[in-house]
C-alpha cells in the first residue's frame, strides 16, 4: 500500500503564502520572532548561549516536565517530544498497528489520521459526523456516533477533539458515553488534542489522558500560538509505548531543534497573553462569519465551531467545492480548503485564525462575487 498525495498540503503549498485572506490554514496567523519574544518575555540574547548539539531523543527533561504538567497525573517519562503532531501520530501508529488491524475514527478527518494507518495495512472504519452539522442544538459527537466508533472491536479508536474540520467539542453526554465504552474496551484509544489550548474560553480544554490504561494523547503549540515554524509537538503514552516510540523516532527526525525546544518551553511557561489573544481573534472572526455567511454566494448552512480554529460550511447542491475554492482565490484573493480535499464533496473548511482586519476584508470581497460564483455547478 502506498501513501497517496496529501490533498490539503498541495493546495496549502500553492496559496498559503500568497493569499491576501488566508482561511485555508488550520492555525492562528503566524507571528514574527520579535512579536513572539515580546509576548512571552523572551530575551533573544538568550538564544546566543544555546548549544547547537543534538537535543535528547526524548526531548529535554525541562520541556517534557512542562508538557506533563498540562495533563493530570502525567510524568515526564510518559512524554516524547516530536516534530509537530504529524510525527507524533506517525510514530504512534507505527508502534501500535499491525497489518489487518481495524482503526475507527470520526469522519471527515485530517488525512494523516487515516492515511498512515491505511499505509501500514490497517482497515479504516469511518463514523460520519455530517448529520451533526445540520442543527446547532445537535452540534456534538452524539451517543450513536460514539457507539459506532467501538463497533467491530477496533484495535485503535482515534478521538480527535476539538474536531478538525467541524469544530465539534465533546459535550458532557459525549464524555459519559465514551467512558462507558472505555470501561470494557481492550484496544487502544488515541486522543488527538492539537487544539486543546483553544477550546472555548478555558485555559485548557478537556483531555482524554487517564481515561484508559491504553490511552495515548498528541498535542502541540504550533497552530494554537501562531508558531508553525517551531515544529514542536508531543506524544503522551504509557512508558512501554514511549520507549518503543523513541526507537521509531530514530528512523525519522531523531531529535528536534534545541532552539525550537527552548522557545517552546518559554512559550508554555508564559502563554497566557498569546492564548487569550488567539481565543479573542477566533471568537471575533467566528462572529463575523456568522454575520456574513447568509449573504455569501453558494453557502447553504454553517454550524458555529465550539473549539479549535476551523469550521465546515455546507455548499449549495451541485456546487463543486474545488472549483468554488479556485474561483474564490482567483477573484477575491480568499483562500479556503474544498471539502473534496477531505474526501467529502459539498463543503468548505474555513479557518478562523486570520488577522481580523484581513478576515473582514476577505469576506467583503467574497460577498461581492454575488451570483457569479454559484454558476460553477
Steps between C-alpha positions, in 0.01 A plus 500: 500500500639841401452837670274708278547870431423711808208687349482810719876552500518541123251787513663650809836505323349685208303766687600540867778752426316707239140533620397845627245322723618157609209292627659177383732468799400302807688722744546853625677741262870453562703744706843647440774398742505861624127500578523159667795601716321815618184303579669235715783706651776327307834683477632400159853529634425184698504305173866589453596280792327189367711208388415379151571138590217248463222519754419185693308253287207511745519881521651703780392404848383857571270506199366149569428601858316812380292299253422238765368778727224564244353154566373375834714219636752501214875475558793615281594139418158460335577784255684492167573834327448476124518706183140619510199277554548347157806311620332416832209343313720312254708356785189403698353310208830326426535397865148359538363379169554183302373393160127428504423697819178701507528876566184697577465878482255786450449615140593727327851504638848642460656274239799401713268333751388234253751507216793383713304209659383408149864509381592264787236252383217584739132505411318829555155532661346844441231646724338795322429822690335679210149452638616684814562816293134549414396653833665720763313309769645169379857625457685227690647158433182331621440174684422305182822610327702424812348151505591456135865579571525181705307259278688203353761511781761734348865472598518879513239773545604853401319777687590836346373794706439789454420337170665597172326596271162550676597670827293259709599475868384206715209585729450357849272237343767416239760446771262285703428279198871473423595405856235225506661341194853537637410302812470187287721589202822299469648692206692825482349849484692794358385849597620746236475823701686753286255782584478443874629854566210641296193331639258782581616743768667238720873509561515133406231287346411150613753225437444127463823427686431261787166372367659164416823314571538484122439869432743699286492877446660728244531877521697802382549875535540570129149577377358645822768765546597598145838326513474236228870541421605374843369153400470376859241242600480216748375151571372381839474127551572218744874463564538186292344674198723803549807276503395333175405836350837648595669229298271558199578872519867413434395400148323833444623833638697347791493832691333840485679834470641621834400853400138403439502298819625791710253751352212254547590458867491878548173521311326235709613666823384845385211421265215691667511818289534319165236246591242763595580698186457192281169413667377856450600502132318173436182613681497832310552332163234238566254775590585680177447183298170439676395847386626459143437140399127536409604758239802309367408351161463124493518442878196301611565455873761532770523375860715709731812306618521450877877467517814506291564724199288354218141438393325318216259704287252320274473604135179514300421184306700420188773760567840334465713599797836494321385726217326729751821530703710571192258769382494660844879519510535629146227764522489607866847402624336289771649157565279220641531123484244302298318208656636282221844529663340325799345246262154641575348708221258786563682687780768761565736500796531850639789605726440770762858577599555780247562859608152648553550795265610267221213265590235773467646634174503150359135444589408829332671392178343155524154648543550730200538203263123457511343246267811464285652239727181292521517431126763232570243224550 
